[in-house]
Amino acid sequence: MEEDAAFGPESLALPPEQIQRRVEESLRQVGLWEMRQRSPHLLSAGQTQRLALAGVLAMHPLCIVFDEASTMLDPSGRSMLLETMQRLNREAVTVIFITHFMEEAVVAKRMVVFSHGQVAMDGTPDEVYAKPERLAALRLDLPPAARAAAAVRASFPDLPEGLLTPVQVIAALPEYPRPAATFPDEIPAANKEDLPPLIEVNGLGFTYMLGTPLAHRALVNVDLRVGVGEAHGLAGMTGSGKSTLMQHLNALIYPQEGQVRVAEFNLNDPNVERRQVVRKVGLVFQNPEMQFFEHFTGDEIAYGPRQLKVEEPLAERVRWAMEQVGLDFDTYKDRPLFSLSGGERRKVALASTLALKPEILLLDEPTAGLDPASRRDLLDKLLAMRDSGLTLVLSSHQMGDLARLAHDLTVFYQGRSVLTGPTVRIFEQRETLRGYGLEPPVAAQVAAGLRAKGWPLPQGIMTAEALQAAVAQALQGVDR
């Protein structure tokens, strides 16, 4: 990695001692200095983004364009990126930041919204976010904290406008108007039966480049259990082992230590028929391009069914798969893959996996790179798949997505599975999560802040809608 970070300064013909100083400075800024001798091809997607940032920072440019630079970063990595951008701007560096995360634009001095190649809105973040109807027409959202504030505004008509962060929302809300409030029972976790395990992982360990000086321990004694029809989330910092685990679950990687059983397949058996595993277990990669074989969209989605010789006409199977992800068949089937946006490529990758009609769907960062409306649409479709009985395992850095989709959640840290349980219970452990570089959903943060002000809100609040209902319930019969 240090060679990669040094490439720019070397191209500028800087003195060696200055190059060395800049490389160390930039790698420390992005949190990669301690692993500087690791090969870039062994990095996770989030770590790769950090390395790319280090390479740019090492050149000390006067202007930096961050194009979706936070897409693959975990919450702590995104905070680091935003702090870095603000520091650079204070040092007179011009920063242009392209993002689909509406909460990230809050730190900007000027916000420009584009639609169909034209400027649709232009102003400060406060000015832009003051027009939610206009944003909705552009398929955009308010930041999560602003949505939480809007959800409780019916109970607090005097709540000021322009609340864009959880801290601002909590500070603006009053103390509970009654003393010694009694806290109600917690919101129950998802009511699911004790289903037989469809996926069982026990003591899984894996080392990349085993037996070489570049050996990297990716998984250490990992356990996982997923029931039939369950949606199970995986959370953790970049490089914590989530993607490596997923690649074990469809036999892309075979276990070095421990046991992995998926459906009727013992994946420790080197003779297992991988073609049969792939029929049942579909994997959508973190980077869509890694699973593309063809040049055109329709051909790519048809590739898997064609290889497996499905009986259904290919055109009908492709049309069905494209409908599942919101891609119009006639519009996209003949589009070259290279002409698609990052979000469209992610939809194609999902459609090509769904075209196999798997019983288990593994999703590695499924909403990365999608605009807010496309993200909502995809989450709605995944919810429908979950409710129809499809077993889902999904990793994500978006805690709100996991709160909405996952019955249970496993948190990874440095290759280990450190927390497992119902999603609402895991997200109640805010301080523990912070130690692992994660944060609960914004609605959960606001609810925790209100409890600290004496509000009798139940545990387990994960969404703005649940927050709205809990606040309204707490105010029943209260004189304000």
XYZ file of C-alpha atoms in Angstrom:
480
model
C 0.000 0.000 0.000
C 2.808 2.448 0.767
C 4.072 2.016 -2.799
C 0.613 2.876 -4.112
C 0.369 5.980 -1.914
C 3.851 7.017 -3.082
C 2.999 6.845 -6.795
C 1.695 10.426 -7.058
C 4.542 12.131 -5.167
C 7.057 10.033 -7.124
C 5.458 11.227 -10.367
C 6.002 14.792 -9.143
C 9.733 13.980 -8.748
C 9.765 15.004 -5.095
C 12.823 14.245 -2.925
C 12.706 10.742 -1.353
C 12.538 12.018 2.223
C 9.582 14.252 1.325
C 7.829 11.339 -0.410
C 8.312 9.155 2.658
C 6.941 11.869 4.921
C 3.873 12.424 2.734
C 3.149 8.691 2.439
C 3.195 8.209 6.194
C 1.113 11.336 6.758
C -1.573 10.337 4.233
C -1.795 6.687 5.315
C -2.124 7.737 8.957
C -4.908 10.155 8.038
C -6.981 7.344 6.512
C -6.141 4.761 9.187
C -4.025 2.436 7.029
C -0.479 3.086 8.274
C -0.321 -0.029 10.446
C -1.079 -2.249 7.434
C 1.055 -0.301 4.951
C 2.913 -3.377 3.702
C -0.236 -5.297 2.777
C -0.874 -5.834 -0.922
C -3.733 -3.643 -2.284
C -5.427 -6.621 -3.946
C -6.030 -8.138 -0.491
C -7.974 -5.106 0.760
C -11.716 -4.859 1.255
C -13.665 -2.399 -0.886
C -13.742 0.131 1.958
C -10.015 -0.180 2.595
C -9.393 0.266 -1.134
C -11.342 3.529 -1.029
C -9.237 4.688 1.914
C -6.054 3.839 0.005
C -7.226 5.784 -3.051
C -7.869 8.771 -0.786
C -4.375 8.447 0.729
C -2.827 8.496 -2.742
C -4.592 11.765 -3.538
C -3.834 13.366 -0.160
C -0.136 12.565 -0.577
C -0.007 14.873 -3.617
C -1.189 17.916 -1.600
C -3.555 19.169 -4.345
C -5.266 22.561 -4.263
C -8.590 20.982 -5.276
C -9.943 17.487 -4.600
C -13.046 15.948 -6.171
C -14.507 13.154 -4.019
C -16.739 11.112 -6.346
C -18.897 8.823 -4.168
C -15.811 8.365 -1.989
C -17.805 7.191 1.040
C -19.861 4.525 -0.737
C -17.998 1.531 0.712
C -16.940 3.066 4.030
C -18.224 2.018 7.446
C -19.691 4.693 9.792
C -16.334 5.475 11.407
C -14.704 5.676 7.974
C -17.369 8.071 6.735
C -16.858 10.264 9.802
C -13.113 10.229 9.113
C -13.714 11.230 5.499
C -16.014 14.127 6.406
C -13.579 15.372 9.054
C -10.744 15.149 6.512
C -12.724 17.156 3.956
C -13.547 19.846 6.515
C -9.906 20.048 7.641
C -8.697 20.326 4.042
C -11.196 23.083 3.384
C -9.984 25.002 6.451
C -6.486 24.687 4.957
C -7.731 26.462 1.780
C -8.169 23.308 -0.309
C -11.213 23.393 -2.597
C -13.400 20.336 -1.947
C -16.073 19.075 -4.346
C -17.966 16.117 -2.920
C -20.400 13.983 -4.936
C -22.639 11.835 -2.748
C -25.979 10.052 -2.475
C -25.897 10.270 1.331
C -28.007 13.306 2.107
C -26.631 13.638 5.647
C -23.096 14.088 4.295
C -23.991 17.250 2.386
C -24.880 18.898 5.706
C -21.208 19.858 6.209
C -20.993 21.680 2.856
C -21.056 25.444 2.458
C -22.849 25.140 -0.885
C -25.043 22.322 -2.160
C -25.859 21.768 -5.838
C -28.500 19.207 -6.857
C -28.370 17.785 -10.385
C -31.142 16.176 -12.415
C -30.817 14.895 -15.995
C -27.574 16.785 -16.543
C -28.889 20.122 -15.296
C -28.674 22.074 -12.051
C -32.018 21.624 -10.306
C -31.272 23.272 -6.936
C -28.437 25.459 -5.688
C -27.944 26.964 -2.235
C -26.768 26.252 1.271
C -27.768 22.891 2.773
C -30.302 24.691 4.975
C -31.877 26.313 1.912
C -32.001 23.078 -0.085
C -33.352 20.945 2.764
C -36.061 23.524 3.442
C -37.779 22.272 0.253
C -38.573 18.593 0.932
C -41.277 18.418 -1.737
C -38.825 19.576 -4.398
C -36.266 17.031 -3.198
C -38.852 14.260 -3.330
C -39.676 15.185 -6.932
C -35.960 14.738 -7.689
C -35.982 11.260 -6.037
C -34.022 12.534 -3.045
C -34.648 12.555 0.705
C -34.016 14.707 3.715
C -31.154 13.539 5.964
C -32.253 10.850 8.474
C -32.106 13.293 11.399
C -34.330 15.755 9.529
C -36.790 12.937 8.831
C -36.779 12.056 12.536
C -37.477 15.706 13.387
C -40.305 15.812 10.849
C -41.772 12.640 12.354
C -42.140 14.204 15.824
C -43.038 17.725 14.672
C -46.758 16.937 14.954
C -46.191 16.535 18.693
C -43.960 19.630 18.868
C -45.316 22.344 16.548
C -42.701 24.816 17.828
C -39.771 22.580 16.909
C -37.391 24.728 14.832
C -36.765 24.029 11.174
C -33.341 23.154 9.830
C -32.476 20.360 12.283
C -30.111 18.218 10.226
C -28.097 16.133 12.727
C -29.088 13.851 15.636
C -27.342 16.193 18.093
C -29.401 19.159 16.847
C -32.667 17.211 17.076
C -32.001 15.968 20.613
C -30.919 19.427 21.793
C -34.066 21.034 20.372
C -36.501 18.623 22.034
C -37.644 19.457 25.572
C -37.302 17.549 28.812
C -40.225 15.249 29.510
C -42.961 17.376 31.159
C -43.574 14.872 33.938
C -41.123 13.866 36.668
C -39.996 10.301 37.327
C -41.338 8.835 34.102
C -41.901 5.085 34.038
C -40.317 3.435 31.020
C -42.678 1.113 29.123
C -41.854 -2.348 27.924
C -39.459 -2.540 25.024
C -40.681 -2.960 21.479
C -40.536 -6.723 20.871
C -38.038 -8.204 18.476
C -39.353 -9.699 15.266
C -41.631 -12.601 16.087
C -40.127 -15.520 14.241
C -40.289 -19.184 14.957
C -37.246 -21.173 16.024
C -36.626 -22.259 12.464
C -34.290 -25.087 11.489
C -30.899 -23.764 10.363
C -30.430 -23.443 6.628
C -26.921 -22.064 7.168
C -24.627 -23.265 9.947
C -21.077 -22.013 10.440
C -18.993 -23.225 13.371
C -15.464 -22.107 14.250
C -14.699 -20.853 10.737
C -11.177 -19.556 10.197
C -9.503 -18.376 7.011
C -6.119 -16.862 6.115
C -5.360 -15.241 2.766
C -1.936 -16.050 1.274
C -1.511 -18.798 3.856
C 2.093 -19.886 4.332
C 3.589 -16.758 2.758
C 5.070 -13.553 4.227
C 1.900 -11.773 3.044
C -0.438 -14.029 5.064
C -3.469 -12.164 6.402
C -5.879 -13.653 8.934
C -9.365 -12.709 7.670
C -11.661 -14.899 9.818
C -11.105 -16.210 13.346
C -13.455 -18.742 14.976
C -16.613 -17.347 13.335
C -20.032 -18.800 14.196
C -23.261 -18.111 12.294
C -26.727 -19.643 12.235
C -29.452 -18.590 9.783
C -32.910 -20.158 9.757
C -35.115 -20.927 6.774
C -36.790 -17.749 5.516
C -34.778 -15.533 7.848
C -33.057 -12.276 6.936
C -29.704 -12.085 8.713
C -27.562 -8.951 8.684
C -23.781 -8.647 8.895
C -22.249 -5.415 10.188
C -18.680 -4.373 10.867
C -15.890 -2.043 9.889
C -14.241 -2.372 6.492
C -11.926 -5.369 6.459
C -13.681 -7.104 9.357
C -14.358 -10.306 7.392
C -17.958 -9.949 6.177
C -17.221 -10.462 2.476
C -14.874 -13.371 3.170
C -17.617 -15.104 5.156
C -20.136 -14.591 2.345
C -17.779 -16.097 -0.204
C -17.602 -19.215 1.960
C -21.390 -19.544 1.936
C -21.641 -20.243 -1.793
C -18.418 -22.270 -2.017
C -16.419 -19.545 -3.734
C -13.920 -20.071 -0.895
C -13.539 -23.409 0.882
C -13.004 -23.547 4.671
C -9.490 -23.887 6.067
C -10.739 -24.271 9.655
C -14.148 -25.040 11.130
C -17.364 -26.282 9.550
C -19.715 -24.727 6.970
C -23.037 -26.311 6.034
C -25.510 -24.609 3.687
C -28.819 -26.343 2.944
C -27.942 -29.960 2.171
C -24.340 -29.131 1.246
C -21.333 -29.806 3.459
C -18.940 -27.183 2.112
C -15.977 -28.806 3.847
C -16.301 -31.641 1.345
C -13.930 -30.914 -1.574
C -16.118 -33.091 -3.795
C -19.257 -30.984 -3.335
C -20.752 -30.055 -6.711
C -20.322 -26.289 -6.805
C -22.752 -25.922 -9.728
C -25.506 -27.283 -7.474
C -24.502 -24.915 -4.669
C -24.714 -21.922 -7.008
C -28.215 -22.971 -8.093
C -29.390 -22.616 -4.490
C -27.107 -19.890 -3.137
C -26.792 -16.650 -5.097
C -24.092 -14.102 -4.244
C -24.169 -10.439 -5.276
C -20.664 -9.021 -4.953
C -19.611 -5.772 -3.314
C -18.150 -4.676 -6.665
C -20.649 -5.563 -9.440
C -17.970 -5.606 -12.144
C -16.363 -8.637 -10.477
C -19.235 -10.867 -11.599
C -19.796 -9.583 -15.141
C -18.981 -11.827 -18.108
C -20.806 -10.204 -21.036
C -20.880 -6.842 -22.822
C -24.634 -6.168 -22.877
C -27.081 -6.004 -19.990
C -29.551 -8.613 -21.237
C -26.784 -11.070 -22.108
C -25.236 -10.642 -18.675
C -28.492 -11.393 -16.862
C -29.053 -14.412 -19.123
C -25.530 -15.763 -18.548
C -26.253 -17.830 -15.423
C -29.526 -19.398 -16.610
C -27.883 -20.195 -19.952
C -24.961 -21.960 -18.244
C -27.329 -23.956 -16.037
C -29.615 -24.740 -19.002
C -32.861 -23.647 -17.349
C -36.026 -24.802 -19.101
C -37.830 -21.441 -19.070
C -37.267 -19.230 -22.162
C -34.263 -17.013 -21.444
C -35.970 -13.801 -22.531
C -38.808 -14.358 -20.064
C -36.404 -15.188 -17.232
C -34.353 -12.055 -17.985
C -37.465 -9.864 -18.166
C -38.660 -11.206 -14.802
C -35.276 -10.636 -13.130
C -35.027 -7.085 -14.465
C -38.517 -6.287 -13.200
C -37.477 -7.442 -9.719
C -34.790 -4.747 -9.515
C -36.616 -1.953 -11.318
C -34.856 -2.093 -14.704
C -37.127 -1.734 -17.732
C -36.518 -4.666 -20.071
C -36.875 -2.792 -23.365
C -34.821 0.182 -22.182
C -31.873 -1.706 -20.718
C -31.576 -5.139 -22.361
C -29.309 -3.884 -25.175
C -27.382 -1.316 -23.151
C -23.606 -1.922 -22.914
C -22.602 -2.563 -19.324
C -19.841 0.052 -19.472
C -22.447 2.741 -20.231
C -24.377 2.121 -17.002
C -24.003 4.130 -13.819
C -22.637 2.482 -10.686
C -26.136 2.099 -9.269
C -27.454 0.591 -12.508
C -24.588 -1.915 -12.581
C -25.465 -2.921 -9.029
C -29.049 -3.580 -10.153
C -27.786 -5.676 -13.080
C -25.605 -7.723 -10.721
C -28.615 -8.388 -8.497
C -30.822 -9.238 -11.482
C -28.229 -11.680 -12.853
C -28.240 -13.476 -9.495
C -32.030 -13.448 -9.145
C -32.285 -14.910 -12.650
C -31.073 -18.199 -11.152
C -34.016 -18.104 -8.683
C -31.882 -19.124 -5.683
C -33.298 -20.287 -2.341
C -30.671 -18.260 -0.466
C -29.586 -14.777 -1.528
C -26.292 -13.325 -0.267
C -26.053 -9.549 -0.685
C -22.770 -7.728 -0.104
C -23.530 -3.994 0.276
C -26.658 -4.176 -1.938
C -27.589 -0.467 -1.737
C -24.109 1.040 -2.180
C -24.073 3.645 -4.932
C -27.863 3.963 -5.210
C -29.686 7.276 -4.953
C -32.233 7.562 -2.110
C -35.279 6.678 -4.209
C -33.578 3.702 -5.882
C -32.382 2.567 -2.470
C -35.941 2.708 -1.093
C -37.266 0.821 -4.115
C -34.639 -1.907 -3.765
C -35.243 -2.241 -0.015
C -38.973 -2.587 -0.683
C -38.256 -5.365 -3.183
C -35.898 -7.132 -0.769
C -38.550 -6.891 1.951
C -41.063 -8.495 -0.400
C -38.572 -11.285 -1.179
C -37.946 -11.810 2.525
C -41.655 -11.909 3.292
C -42.178 -14.431 0.481
C -39.835 -16.845 2.281
C -36.506 -16.223 0.539
C -33.588 -16.561 2.955
C -31.394 -13.441 2.928
C -27.930 -12.775 4.290
C -26.844 -9.192 3.736
C -23.886 -7.117 4.787
C -24.158 -3.356 4.914
C -22.589 -0.238 6.375
C -26.060 1.349 6.365
C -27.473 0.589 9.792
C -30.919 1.837 8.775
C -31.047 -0.762 5.991
C -30.135 -3.543 8.425
C -32.715 -2.314 10.946
C -35.399 -2.463 8.283
C -34.505 -5.801 6.699
C -32.717 -8.063 9.158
C -34.399 -10.192 11.821
C -31.028 -10.957 13.408
C -27.648 -9.279 13.216
C -24.045 -10.407 13.614
C -21.341 -7.804 14.250
C -17.801 -8.509 13.050
C -14.593 -6.994 14.371
C -11.090 -7.884 13.203
C -12.280 -11.148 11.682
C -14.329 -12.311 14.671
C -18.098 -12.503 15.179
C -18.355 -10.469 18.393
C -22.117 -9.858 18.763
C -25.099 -11.878 17.542
C -28.784 -11.527 18.308
C -32.064 -9.869 17.312
C -31.327 -6.671 15.405
C -33.245 -4.401 17.791
C -31.310 -5.803 20.759
C -27.936 -5.291 19.077
C -28.730 -1.676 18.204
C -29.619 -0.938 21.841
C -25.932 -1.419 22.731
C -24.725 1.963 21.468
C -21.485 2.220 23.439
C -20.508 -1.343 22.574
C -21.193 -0.675 18.889
C -19.088 2.486 18.999
C -16.184 0.376 20.211
C -16.544 -1.622 16.998
C -16.718 1.497 14.792
C -20.509 1.398 14.310
C -23.507 3.552 15.229
C -27.190 2.606 15.640
C -29.726 4.072 13.183
C -30.449 7.785 13.646
C -33.956 7.163 15.029
C -32.420 4.946 17.720
C -29.902 7.683 18.566
C -32.647 10.307 18.901
C -34.741 7.943 21.039
C -31.745 7.360 23.337
C -31.245 11.113 23.661
C -34.893 11.592 24.604
C -34.708 8.836 27.216
C -31.790 10.731 28.750
C -34.189 13.696 29.037
C -36.677 11.577 30.949
C -38.901 10.533 28.069
C -40.591 7.151 28.706
C -39.761 5.650 25.328
C -39.404 1.880 24.887
C -36.198 0.268 23.739
C -36.111 -1.064 20.191
C -37.030 2.127 18.279
C -35.267 1.828 14.918
C -37.280 3.976 12.478
C -38.703 7.492 12.274
C -42.211 6.015 12.205
C -41.626 4.071 15.426
C -40.157 7.201 17.033
C -43.206 9.241 16.031
C -45.603 6.675 17.504
C -43.619 6.345 20.751
C -43.446 10.114 21.322
C -47.167 10.499 20.642
C -47.896 7.667 23.082
C -45.704 9.274 25.749
C -47.579 12.575 25.398
C -51.059 11.135 25.853
C -52.706 12.859 28.786
C -49.750 15.191 29.367
C -50.310 18.934 29.781
C -47.717 20.839 27.808
